[in-house]
PDB file of C-alpha atoms and ligand atoms in Angstrom:
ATOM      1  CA  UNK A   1       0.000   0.000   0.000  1.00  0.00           C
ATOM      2  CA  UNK A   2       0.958   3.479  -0.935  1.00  0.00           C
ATOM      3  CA  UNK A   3       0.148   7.067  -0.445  1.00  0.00           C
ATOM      4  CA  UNK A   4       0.137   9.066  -3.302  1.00  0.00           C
ATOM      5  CA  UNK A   5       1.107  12.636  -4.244  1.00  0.00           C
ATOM      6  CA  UNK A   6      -2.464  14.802  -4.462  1.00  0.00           C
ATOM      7  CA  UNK A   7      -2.413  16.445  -7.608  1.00  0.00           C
ATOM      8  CA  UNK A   8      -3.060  20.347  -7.290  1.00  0.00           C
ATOM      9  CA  UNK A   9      -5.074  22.836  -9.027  1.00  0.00           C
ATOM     10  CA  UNK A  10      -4.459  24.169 -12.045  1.00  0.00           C
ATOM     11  CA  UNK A  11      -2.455  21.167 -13.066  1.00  0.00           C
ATOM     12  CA  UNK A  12      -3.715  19.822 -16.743  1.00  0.00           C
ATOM     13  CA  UNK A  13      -5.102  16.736 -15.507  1.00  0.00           C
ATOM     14  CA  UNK A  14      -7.394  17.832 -13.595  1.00  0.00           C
ATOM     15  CA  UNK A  15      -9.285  19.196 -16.759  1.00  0.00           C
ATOM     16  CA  UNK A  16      -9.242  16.046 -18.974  1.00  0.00           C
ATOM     17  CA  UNK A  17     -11.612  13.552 -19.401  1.00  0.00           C
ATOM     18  CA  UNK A  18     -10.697  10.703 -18.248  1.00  0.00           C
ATOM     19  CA  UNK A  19     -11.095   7.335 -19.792  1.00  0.00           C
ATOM     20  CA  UNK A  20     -13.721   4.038 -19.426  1.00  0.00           C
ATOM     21  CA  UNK A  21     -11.544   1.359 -17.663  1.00  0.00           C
ATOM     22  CA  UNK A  22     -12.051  -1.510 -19.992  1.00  0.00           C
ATOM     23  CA  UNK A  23     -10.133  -4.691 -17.823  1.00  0.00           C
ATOM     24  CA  UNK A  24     -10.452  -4.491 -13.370  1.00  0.00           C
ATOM     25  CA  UNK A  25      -6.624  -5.777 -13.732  1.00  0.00           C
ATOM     26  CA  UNK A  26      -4.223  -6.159 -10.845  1.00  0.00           C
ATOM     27  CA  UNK A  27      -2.669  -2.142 -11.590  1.00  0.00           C
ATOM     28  CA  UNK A  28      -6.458  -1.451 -10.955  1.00  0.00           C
ATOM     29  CA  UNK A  29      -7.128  -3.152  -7.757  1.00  0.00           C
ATOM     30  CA  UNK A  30      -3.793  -1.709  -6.627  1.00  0.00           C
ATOM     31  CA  UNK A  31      -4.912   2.006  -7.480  1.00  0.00           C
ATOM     32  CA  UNK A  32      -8.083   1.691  -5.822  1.00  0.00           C
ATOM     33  CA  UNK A  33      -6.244   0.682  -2.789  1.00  0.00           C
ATOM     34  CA  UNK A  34      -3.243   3.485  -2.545  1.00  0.00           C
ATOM     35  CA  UNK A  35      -6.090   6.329  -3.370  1.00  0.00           C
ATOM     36  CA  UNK A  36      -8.103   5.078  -0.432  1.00  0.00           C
ATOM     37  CA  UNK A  37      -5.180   4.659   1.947  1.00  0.00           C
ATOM     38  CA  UNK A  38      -4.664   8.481   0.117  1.00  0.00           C
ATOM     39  CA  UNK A  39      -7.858   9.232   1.119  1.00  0.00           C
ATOM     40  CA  UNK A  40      -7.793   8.472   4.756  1.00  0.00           C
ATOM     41  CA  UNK A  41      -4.555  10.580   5.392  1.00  0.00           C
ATOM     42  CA  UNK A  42      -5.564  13.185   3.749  1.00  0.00           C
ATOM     43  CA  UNK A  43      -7.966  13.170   5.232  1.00  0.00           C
ATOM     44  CA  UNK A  44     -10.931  13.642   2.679  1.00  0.00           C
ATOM     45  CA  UNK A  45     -14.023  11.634   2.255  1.00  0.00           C
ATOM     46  CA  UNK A  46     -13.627  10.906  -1.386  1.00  0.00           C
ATOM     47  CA  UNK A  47     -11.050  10.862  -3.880  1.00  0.00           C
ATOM     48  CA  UNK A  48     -10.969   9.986  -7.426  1.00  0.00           C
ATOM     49  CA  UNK A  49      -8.265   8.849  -9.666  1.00  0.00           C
ATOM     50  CA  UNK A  50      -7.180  12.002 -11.684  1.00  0.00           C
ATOM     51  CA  UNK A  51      -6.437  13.661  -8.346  1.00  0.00           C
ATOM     52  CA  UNK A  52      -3.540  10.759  -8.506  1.00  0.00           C
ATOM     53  CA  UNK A  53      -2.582  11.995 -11.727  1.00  0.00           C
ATOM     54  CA  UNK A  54      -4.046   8.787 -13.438  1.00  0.00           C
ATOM     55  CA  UNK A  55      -6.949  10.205 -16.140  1.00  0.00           C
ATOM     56  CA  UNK A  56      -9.076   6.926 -15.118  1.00  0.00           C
ATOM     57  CA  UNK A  57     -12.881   6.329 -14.493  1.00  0.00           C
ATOM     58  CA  UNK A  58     -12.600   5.455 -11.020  1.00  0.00           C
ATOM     59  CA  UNK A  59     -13.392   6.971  -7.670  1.00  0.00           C
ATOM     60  CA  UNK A  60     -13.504   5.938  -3.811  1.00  0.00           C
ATOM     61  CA  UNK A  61     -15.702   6.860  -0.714  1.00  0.00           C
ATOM     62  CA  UNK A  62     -15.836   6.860   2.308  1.00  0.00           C
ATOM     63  CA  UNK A  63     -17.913   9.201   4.820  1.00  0.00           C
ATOM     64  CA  UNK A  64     -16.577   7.575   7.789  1.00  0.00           C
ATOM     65  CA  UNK A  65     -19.276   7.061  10.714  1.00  0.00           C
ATOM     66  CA  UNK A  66     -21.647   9.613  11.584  1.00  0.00           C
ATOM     67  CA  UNK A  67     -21.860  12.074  14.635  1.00  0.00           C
ATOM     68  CA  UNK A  68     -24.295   9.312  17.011  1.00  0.00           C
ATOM     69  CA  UNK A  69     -21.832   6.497  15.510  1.00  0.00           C
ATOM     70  CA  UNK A  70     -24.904   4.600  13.958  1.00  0.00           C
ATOM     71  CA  UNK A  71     -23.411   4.218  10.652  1.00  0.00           C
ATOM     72  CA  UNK A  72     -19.957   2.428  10.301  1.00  0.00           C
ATOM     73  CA  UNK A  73     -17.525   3.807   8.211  1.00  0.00           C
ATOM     74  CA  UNK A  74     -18.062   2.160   4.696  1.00  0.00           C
ATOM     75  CA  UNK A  75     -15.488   2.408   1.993  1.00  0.00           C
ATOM     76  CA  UNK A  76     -17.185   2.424  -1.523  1.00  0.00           C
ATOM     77  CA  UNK A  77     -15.192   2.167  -4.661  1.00  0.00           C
ATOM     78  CA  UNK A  78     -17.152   3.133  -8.181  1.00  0.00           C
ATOM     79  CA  UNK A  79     -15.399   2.156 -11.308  1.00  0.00           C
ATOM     80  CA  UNK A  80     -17.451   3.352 -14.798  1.00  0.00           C
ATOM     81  CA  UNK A  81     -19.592   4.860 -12.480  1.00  0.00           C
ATOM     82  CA  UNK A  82     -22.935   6.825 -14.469  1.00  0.00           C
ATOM     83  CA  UNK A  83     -25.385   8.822 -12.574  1.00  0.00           C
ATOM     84  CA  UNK A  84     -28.917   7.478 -14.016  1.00  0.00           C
ATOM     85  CA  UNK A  85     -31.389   9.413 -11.984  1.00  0.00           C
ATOM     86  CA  UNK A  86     -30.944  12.444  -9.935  1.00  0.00           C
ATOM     87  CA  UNK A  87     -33.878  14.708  -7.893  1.00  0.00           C
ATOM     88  CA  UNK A  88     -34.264  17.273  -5.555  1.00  0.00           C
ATOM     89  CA  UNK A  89     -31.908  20.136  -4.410  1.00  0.00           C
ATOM     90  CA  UNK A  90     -29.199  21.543  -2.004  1.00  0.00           C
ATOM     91  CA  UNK A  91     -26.459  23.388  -1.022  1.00  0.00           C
ATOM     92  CA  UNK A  92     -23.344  22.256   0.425  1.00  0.00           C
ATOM     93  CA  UNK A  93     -19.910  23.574   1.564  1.00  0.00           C
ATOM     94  CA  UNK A  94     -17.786  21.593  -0.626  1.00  0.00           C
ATOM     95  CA  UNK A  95     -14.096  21.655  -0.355  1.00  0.00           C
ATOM     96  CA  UNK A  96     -11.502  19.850  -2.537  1.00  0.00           C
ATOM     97  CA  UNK A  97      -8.083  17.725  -1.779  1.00  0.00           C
ATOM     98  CA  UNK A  98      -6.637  19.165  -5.211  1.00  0.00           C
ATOM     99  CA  UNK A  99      -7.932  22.701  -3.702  1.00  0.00           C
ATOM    100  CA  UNK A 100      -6.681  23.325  -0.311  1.00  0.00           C
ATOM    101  CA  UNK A 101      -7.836  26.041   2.103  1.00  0.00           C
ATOM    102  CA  UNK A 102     -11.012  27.245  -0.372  1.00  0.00           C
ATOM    103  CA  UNK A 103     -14.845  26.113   0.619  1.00  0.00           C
ATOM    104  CA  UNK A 104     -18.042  26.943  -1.164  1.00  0.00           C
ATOM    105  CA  UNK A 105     -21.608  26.433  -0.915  1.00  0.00           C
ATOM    106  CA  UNK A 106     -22.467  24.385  -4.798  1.00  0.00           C
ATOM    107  CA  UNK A 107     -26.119  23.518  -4.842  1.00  0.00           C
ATOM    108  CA  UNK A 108     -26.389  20.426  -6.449  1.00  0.00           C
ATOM    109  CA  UNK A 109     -28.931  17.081  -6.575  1.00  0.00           C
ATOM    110  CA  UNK A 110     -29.842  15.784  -3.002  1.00  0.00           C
ATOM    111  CA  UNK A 111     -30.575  12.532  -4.670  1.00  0.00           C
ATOM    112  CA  UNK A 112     -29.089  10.461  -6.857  1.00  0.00           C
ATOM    113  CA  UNK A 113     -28.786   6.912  -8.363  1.00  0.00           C
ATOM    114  CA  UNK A 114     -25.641   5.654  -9.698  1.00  0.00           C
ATOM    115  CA  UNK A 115     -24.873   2.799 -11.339  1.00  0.00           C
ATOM    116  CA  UNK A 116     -21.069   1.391 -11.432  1.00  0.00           C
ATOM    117  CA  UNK A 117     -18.798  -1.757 -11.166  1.00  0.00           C
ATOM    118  CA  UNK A 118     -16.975  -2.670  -7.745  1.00  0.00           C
ATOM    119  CA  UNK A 119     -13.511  -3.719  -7.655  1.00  0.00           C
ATOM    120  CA  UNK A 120     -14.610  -7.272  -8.370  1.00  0.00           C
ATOM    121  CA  UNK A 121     -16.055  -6.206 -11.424  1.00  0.00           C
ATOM    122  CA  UNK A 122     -19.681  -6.618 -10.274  1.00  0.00           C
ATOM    123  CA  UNK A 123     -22.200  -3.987 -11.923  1.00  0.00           C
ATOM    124  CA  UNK A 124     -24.347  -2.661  -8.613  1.00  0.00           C
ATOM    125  CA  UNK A 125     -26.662   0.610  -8.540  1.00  0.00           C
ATOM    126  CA  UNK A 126     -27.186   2.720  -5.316  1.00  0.00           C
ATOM    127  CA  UNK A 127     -29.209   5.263  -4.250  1.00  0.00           C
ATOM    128  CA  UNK A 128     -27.640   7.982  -2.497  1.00  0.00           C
ATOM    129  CA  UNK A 129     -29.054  11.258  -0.205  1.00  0.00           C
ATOM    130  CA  UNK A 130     -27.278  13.986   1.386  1.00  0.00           C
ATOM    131  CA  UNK A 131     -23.697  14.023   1.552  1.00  0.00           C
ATOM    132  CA  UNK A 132     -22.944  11.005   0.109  1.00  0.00           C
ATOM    133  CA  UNK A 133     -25.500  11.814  -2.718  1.00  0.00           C
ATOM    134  CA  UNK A 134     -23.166  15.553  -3.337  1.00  0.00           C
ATOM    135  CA  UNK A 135     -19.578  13.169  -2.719  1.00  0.00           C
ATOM    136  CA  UNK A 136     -20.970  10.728  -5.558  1.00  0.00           C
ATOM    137  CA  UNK A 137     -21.205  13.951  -7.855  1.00  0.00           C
ATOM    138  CA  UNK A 138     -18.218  16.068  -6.986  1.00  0.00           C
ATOM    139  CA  UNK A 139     -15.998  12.587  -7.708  1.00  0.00           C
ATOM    140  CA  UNK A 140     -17.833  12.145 -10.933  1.00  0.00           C
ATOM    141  CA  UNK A 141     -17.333  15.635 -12.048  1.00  0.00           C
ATOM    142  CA  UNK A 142     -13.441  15.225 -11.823  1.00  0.00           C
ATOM    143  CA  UNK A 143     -14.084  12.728 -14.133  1.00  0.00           C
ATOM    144  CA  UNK A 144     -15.601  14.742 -16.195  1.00  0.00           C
ATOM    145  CA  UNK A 145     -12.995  17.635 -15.654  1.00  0.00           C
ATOM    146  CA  UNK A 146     -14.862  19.715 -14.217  1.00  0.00           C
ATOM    147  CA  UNK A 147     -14.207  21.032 -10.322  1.00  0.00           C
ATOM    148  CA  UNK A 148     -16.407  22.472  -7.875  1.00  0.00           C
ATOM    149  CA  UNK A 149     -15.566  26.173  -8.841  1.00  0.00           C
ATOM    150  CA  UNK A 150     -16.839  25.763 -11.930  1.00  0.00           C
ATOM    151  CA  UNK A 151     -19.879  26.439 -10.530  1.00  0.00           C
ATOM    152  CA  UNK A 152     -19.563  29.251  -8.373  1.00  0.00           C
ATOM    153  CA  UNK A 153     -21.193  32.636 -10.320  1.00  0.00           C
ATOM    154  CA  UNK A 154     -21.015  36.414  -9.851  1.00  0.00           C
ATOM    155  CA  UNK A 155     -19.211  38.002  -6.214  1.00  0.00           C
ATOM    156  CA  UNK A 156     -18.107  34.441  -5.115  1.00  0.00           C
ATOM    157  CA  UNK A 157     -16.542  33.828  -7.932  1.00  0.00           C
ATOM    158  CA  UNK A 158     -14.591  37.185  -8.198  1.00  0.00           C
ATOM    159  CA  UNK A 159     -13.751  36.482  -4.517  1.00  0.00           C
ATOM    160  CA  UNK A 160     -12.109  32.952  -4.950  1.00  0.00           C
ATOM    161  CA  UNK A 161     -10.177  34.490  -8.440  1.00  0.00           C
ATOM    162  CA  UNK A 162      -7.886  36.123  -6.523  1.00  0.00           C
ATOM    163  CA  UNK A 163      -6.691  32.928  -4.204  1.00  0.00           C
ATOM    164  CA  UNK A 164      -6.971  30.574  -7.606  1.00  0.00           C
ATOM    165  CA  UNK A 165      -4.266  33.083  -8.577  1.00  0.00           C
ATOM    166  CA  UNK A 166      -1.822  32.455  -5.684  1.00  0.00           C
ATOM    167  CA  UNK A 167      -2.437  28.483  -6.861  1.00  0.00           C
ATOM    168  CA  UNK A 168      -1.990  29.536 -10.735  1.00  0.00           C
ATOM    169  CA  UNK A 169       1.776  31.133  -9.820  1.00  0.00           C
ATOM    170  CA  UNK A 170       2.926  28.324  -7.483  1.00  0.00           C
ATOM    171  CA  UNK A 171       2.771  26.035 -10.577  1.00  0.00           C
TER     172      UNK A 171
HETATM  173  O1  K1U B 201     -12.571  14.922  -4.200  1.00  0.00           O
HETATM  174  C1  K1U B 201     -12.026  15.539  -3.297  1.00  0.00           C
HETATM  175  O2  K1U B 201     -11.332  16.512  -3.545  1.00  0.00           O
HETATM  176  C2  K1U B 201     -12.262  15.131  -1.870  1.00  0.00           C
HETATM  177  C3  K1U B 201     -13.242  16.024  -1.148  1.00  0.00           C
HETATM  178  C4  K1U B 201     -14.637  15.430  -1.290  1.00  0.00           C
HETATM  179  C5  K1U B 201     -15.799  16.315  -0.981  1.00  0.00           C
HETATM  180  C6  K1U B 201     -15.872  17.057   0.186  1.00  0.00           C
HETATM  181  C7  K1U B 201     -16.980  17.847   0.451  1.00  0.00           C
HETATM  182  C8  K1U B 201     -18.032  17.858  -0.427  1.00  0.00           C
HETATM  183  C9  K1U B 201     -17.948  17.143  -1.584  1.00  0.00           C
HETATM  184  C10 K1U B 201     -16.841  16.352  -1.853  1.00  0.00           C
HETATM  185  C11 K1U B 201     -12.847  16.081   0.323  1.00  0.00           C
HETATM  186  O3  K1U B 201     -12.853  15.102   0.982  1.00  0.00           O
HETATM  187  S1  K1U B 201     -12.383  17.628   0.962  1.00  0.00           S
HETATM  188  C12 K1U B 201     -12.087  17.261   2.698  1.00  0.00           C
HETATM  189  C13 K1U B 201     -13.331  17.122   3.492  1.00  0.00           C
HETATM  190  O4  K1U B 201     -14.371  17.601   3.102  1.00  0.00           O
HETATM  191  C14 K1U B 201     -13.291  16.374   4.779  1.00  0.00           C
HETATM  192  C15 K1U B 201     -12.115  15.951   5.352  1.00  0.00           C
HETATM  193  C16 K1U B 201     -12.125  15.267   6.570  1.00  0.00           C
HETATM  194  C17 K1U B 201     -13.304  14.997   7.197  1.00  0.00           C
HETATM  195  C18 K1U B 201     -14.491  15.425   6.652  1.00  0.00           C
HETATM  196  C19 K1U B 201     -14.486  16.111   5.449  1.00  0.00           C
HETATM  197 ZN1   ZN B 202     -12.295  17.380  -5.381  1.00  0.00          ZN
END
């Protein structure tokens, strides 16, 4: 087991699309074990593949237990993951590994269902709420290439420009 380096914004990566993952091979079981251990000593509660500077379709999860410990900490790895169904609405503080020290409100989905293979290659479908539902769709939109202030508009987004510019000259 490894940790890996987190890749930072604006690095080129993090802007691709990345690609299906046609074969769950032994490289791909080993990834999806370094970006979790990556995950937990980060910590974050999700991380997905281009953030390890691999441009792969793969992402894990894991929100840890909640506050009155009556859900375990679960890790969930999505490979070819596809959100089929989505409903409803809110806002959450979202914050990013490859984004350090900046949180925003993004109002997103408060439900979705996703359908994905496991690590052992089985198709499943789950349907998500709350955080995990917002987690499922800020992984998948790195993906995609696409990061969470893409979707920040108007003052807020003037405000962050200026600290996305300190990033942008450390380069
Ligand atoms: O993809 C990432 O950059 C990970 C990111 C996931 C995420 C957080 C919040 C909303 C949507 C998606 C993080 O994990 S940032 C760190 C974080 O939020 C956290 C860290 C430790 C404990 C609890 C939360
Ligand atoms: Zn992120």
């Amino acid at each position: 087991m490894a940790i890996l380096p987190i890749i930072k914004y604006p690095k080129e990566i993090l802007r691709k699309t990345a690609e299906p993952i046609s074969e769950i091979s032994e490289e791909i079981v080993t990834l999806a074990t370094n970006m979790a251990e990556t995950m937990y000593d980060a910590p974050g509660i999700g991380l997905a593949a281009p953030q390890v500077g691999v441009s792969k379709r793969l992402f894990v999860i894991d929100l840890g237990k909640d506050e009155n410990e009556e859900k375990k900490s679960e890790l969930l790895t999505f490979i070819n993951p596809q959100i089929i169904e989505s409903r409803g609405k809110m806002k959450y503080e979202e914050g990013c590994l490859s984004i350090p020290e900046i949180r925003e409100y993004v109002e997103r989905p408060s439900w979705v269902k996703v359908k994905a293979l496991s690590i052992s290659g089985q198709e499943f479908e789950l349907e998500a709420e709350g955080l995990l539902a917002i987690c499922i769709q800020h992984e998948l939109d790195h993906l995609n290439g696409v990061l969470f202030i893409d979707y920040l508009k108007g003052l807020k987004k003037k405000l962050i420009a200026k600290k996305l510019m300190a990033f942008e000259n450390i380069k």
